[in-house]
XYZ file of C-alpha atoms in Angstrom:
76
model
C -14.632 36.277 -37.609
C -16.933 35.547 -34.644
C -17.065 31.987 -35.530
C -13.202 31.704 -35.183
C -13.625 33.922 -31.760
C -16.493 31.272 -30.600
C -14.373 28.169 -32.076
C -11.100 30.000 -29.635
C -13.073 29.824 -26.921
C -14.573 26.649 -26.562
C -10.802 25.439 -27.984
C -9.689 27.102 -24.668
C -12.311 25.825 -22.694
C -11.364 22.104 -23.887
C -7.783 22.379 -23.239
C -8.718 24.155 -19.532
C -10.767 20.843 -18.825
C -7.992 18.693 -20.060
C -5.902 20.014 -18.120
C -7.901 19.776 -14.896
C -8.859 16.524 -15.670
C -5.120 15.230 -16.142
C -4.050 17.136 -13.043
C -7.117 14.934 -11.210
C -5.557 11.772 -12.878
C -2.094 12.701 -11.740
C -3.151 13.416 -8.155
C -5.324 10.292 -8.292
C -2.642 8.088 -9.510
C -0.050 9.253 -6.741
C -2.199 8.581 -4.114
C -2.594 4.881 -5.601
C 1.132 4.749 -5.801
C 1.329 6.030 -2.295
C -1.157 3.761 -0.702
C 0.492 0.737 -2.704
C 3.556 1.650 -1.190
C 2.131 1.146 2.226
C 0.430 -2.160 1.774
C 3.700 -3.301 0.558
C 5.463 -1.898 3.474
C 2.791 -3.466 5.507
C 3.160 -7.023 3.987
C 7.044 -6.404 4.632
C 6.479 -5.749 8.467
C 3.971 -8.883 8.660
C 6.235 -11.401 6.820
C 8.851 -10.303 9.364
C 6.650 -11.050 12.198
C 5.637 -14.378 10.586
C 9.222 -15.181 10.747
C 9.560 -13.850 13.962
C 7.149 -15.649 15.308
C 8.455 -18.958 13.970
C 11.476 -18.804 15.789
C 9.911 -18.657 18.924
C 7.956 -21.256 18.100
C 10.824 -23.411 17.417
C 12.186 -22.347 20.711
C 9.388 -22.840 22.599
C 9.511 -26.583 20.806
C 12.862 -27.435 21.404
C 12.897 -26.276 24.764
C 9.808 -28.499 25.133
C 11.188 -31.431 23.883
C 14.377 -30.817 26.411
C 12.324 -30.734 29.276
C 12.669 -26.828 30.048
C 8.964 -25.754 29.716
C 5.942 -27.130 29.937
C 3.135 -28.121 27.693
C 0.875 -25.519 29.196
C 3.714 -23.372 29.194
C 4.570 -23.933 25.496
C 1.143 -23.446 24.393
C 1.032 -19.902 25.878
């Protein structure tokens, strides 16, 4: 009898831990997911300024080549 009362308690001890360690995992892996999420919004937002800034570039070139700017000008 106080075997099976010391086997219930470390039984309940086991599945406390368990517990607190999946709940650790589960906070843990939602903070990944979260800070995933913002890299990926971050690429996003820099391949949009990559293209961004290739249109001005071809601007800046073709008003160049028309005589509009500068080479000094276009460099800046």
């Amino acid at each position: 009898r106080n075997d099976q009362s010391v086997l219930s308690v470390q039984q309940q001890i086991i599945d406390t831990r368990k517990e607190a360690f999946e709940m650790t995992q589960r906070i843990a892996l939602n903070s990944l997911k979260q800070e995933i999420l913002r890299i990926e919004n971050l690429i996003a937002a820099d391949h949009r300024i990559v293209e961004l800034r290739k249109k001005v570039a071809m601007t800046a070139a073709a008003r160049l080549d028309q005589g509009i700017i500068t080479s000094s000008e276009y460099l800046i």
